[in-house]
Amino acid sequence: QVRLAESGGGLVQAGGSLGLSCAASGSIFSPNTMGWYRQAPGKQRELVASMTSGSSTNYADSVKGRFAISRDNAKKMVFLQMNSLKPEDTGVYYCNLDYRAIRYWGQGTQVTVSS
């Protein structure tokens, strides 16, 4: 059974940095895509960044140049480094895995950016 476990997040002032980590467990092979989505209060969940097992990346326009996604395929982990954080980055961040036409989600971790 595939499971995702996030860590990181928390409270930070605007302009600060935070890092998120996500570890996948279970039988997972390439190709697959891992990434991060976020959901702000009253808004729909949106893609933040994703990375294929072949290292192709995709970023939301709102985070380009500020966030960086990376992954360790051997450890089945994905990371999100968030710099120059803004209050509008506040939300619950979910780790995501797309594998063999199934979408898996972590439990989510709160990121709050104070102004």
PDB file of N, CA and C in Angstrom, residues 22 30-31 40 42 44 71 75 81 85-86 97 99-100:
ATOM      1  N   CYS A  22       8.733  14.962   2.061  1.00  0.00           N
ATOM      2  CA  CYS A  22       7.689  13.941   1.939  1.00  0.00           C
ATOM      3  C   CYS A  22       8.349  12.617   1.608  1.00  0.00           C
ATOM      4  N   SER A  30       9.530   3.733 -11.272  1.00  0.00           N
ATOM      5  CA  SER A  30       9.463   4.754 -12.319  1.00  0.00           C
ATOM      6  C   SER A  30       8.718   4.180 -13.513  1.00  0.00           C
ATOM      7  N   PRO A  31       8.005   5.021 -14.257  1.00  0.00           N
ATOM      8  CA  PRO A  31       7.889   6.472 -14.068  1.00  0.00           C
ATOM      9  C   PRO A  31       6.797   6.864 -13.084  1.00  0.00           C
ATOM     10  N   ALA A  40      -5.532  27.007   0.277  1.00  0.00           N
ATOM     11  CA  ALA A  40      -5.780  28.104   1.199  1.00  0.00           C
ATOM     12  C   ALA A  40      -7.254  28.068   1.626  1.00  0.00           C
ATOM     13  N   GLY A  42     -10.960  28.492   1.882  1.00  0.00           N
ATOM     14  CA  GLY A  42     -11.957  28.964   0.937  1.00  0.00           C
ATOM     15  C   GLY A  42     -11.557  28.864  -0.516  1.00  0.00           C
ATOM     16  N   GLN A  44      -9.649  26.462  -3.840  1.00  0.00           N
ATOM     17  CA  GLN A  44      -9.407  25.113  -4.328  1.00  0.00           C
ATOM     18  C   GLN A  44      -7.939  24.737  -4.172  1.00  0.00           C
ATOM     19  N   ARG A  71      14.006  15.839  -5.536  1.00  0.00           N
ATOM     20  CA  ARG A  71      13.598  14.523  -5.077  1.00  0.00           C
ATOM     21  C   ARG A  71      14.791  13.593  -5.024  1.00  0.00           C
ATOM     22  N   LYS A  75      15.404   7.080  -2.248  1.00  0.00           N
ATOM     23  CA  LYS A  75      14.742   7.118  -0.939  1.00  0.00           C
ATOM     24  C   LYS A  75      13.242   7.361  -1.069  1.00  0.00           C
ATOM     25  N   GLN A  81      11.728  23.447  -1.168  1.00  0.00           N
ATOM     26  CA  GLN A  81      12.377  24.562  -0.487  1.00  0.00           C
ATOM     27  C   GLN A  81      11.655  25.837  -0.872  1.00  0.00           C
ATOM     28  N   LEU A  85       9.056  33.844   1.222  1.00  0.00           N
ATOM     29  CA  LEU A  85       7.647  33.514   1.428  1.00  0.00           C
ATOM     30  C   LEU A  85       6.789  34.763   1.585  1.00  0.00           C
ATOM     31  N   LYS A  86       5.576  34.653   1.091  1.00  0.00           N
ATOM     32  CA  LYS A  86       4.606  35.743   1.138  1.00  0.00           C
ATOM     33  C   LYS A  86       3.367  35.283   1.912  1.00  0.00           C
ATOM     34  N   LEU A  97       1.567  12.057  -5.152  1.00  0.00           N
ATOM     35  CA  LEU A  97       2.243  11.082  -6.003  1.00  0.00           C
ATOM     36  C   LEU A  97       1.254  10.614  -7.063  1.00  0.00           C
ATOM     37  N   TYR A  99       0.968   7.807  -9.800  1.00  0.00           N
ATOM     38  CA  TYR A  99       1.657   6.555 -10.131  1.00  0.00           C
ATOM     39  C   TYR A  99       0.656   5.569 -10.683  1.00  0.00           C
ATOM     40  N   ARG A 100       0.892   5.153 -11.925  1.00  0.00           N
ATOM     41  CA  ARG A 100       0.038   4.158 -12.582  1.00  0.00           C
ATOM     42  C   ARG A 100      -1.425   4.562 -12.512  1.00  0.00           C
TER      43      ARG A 100
END
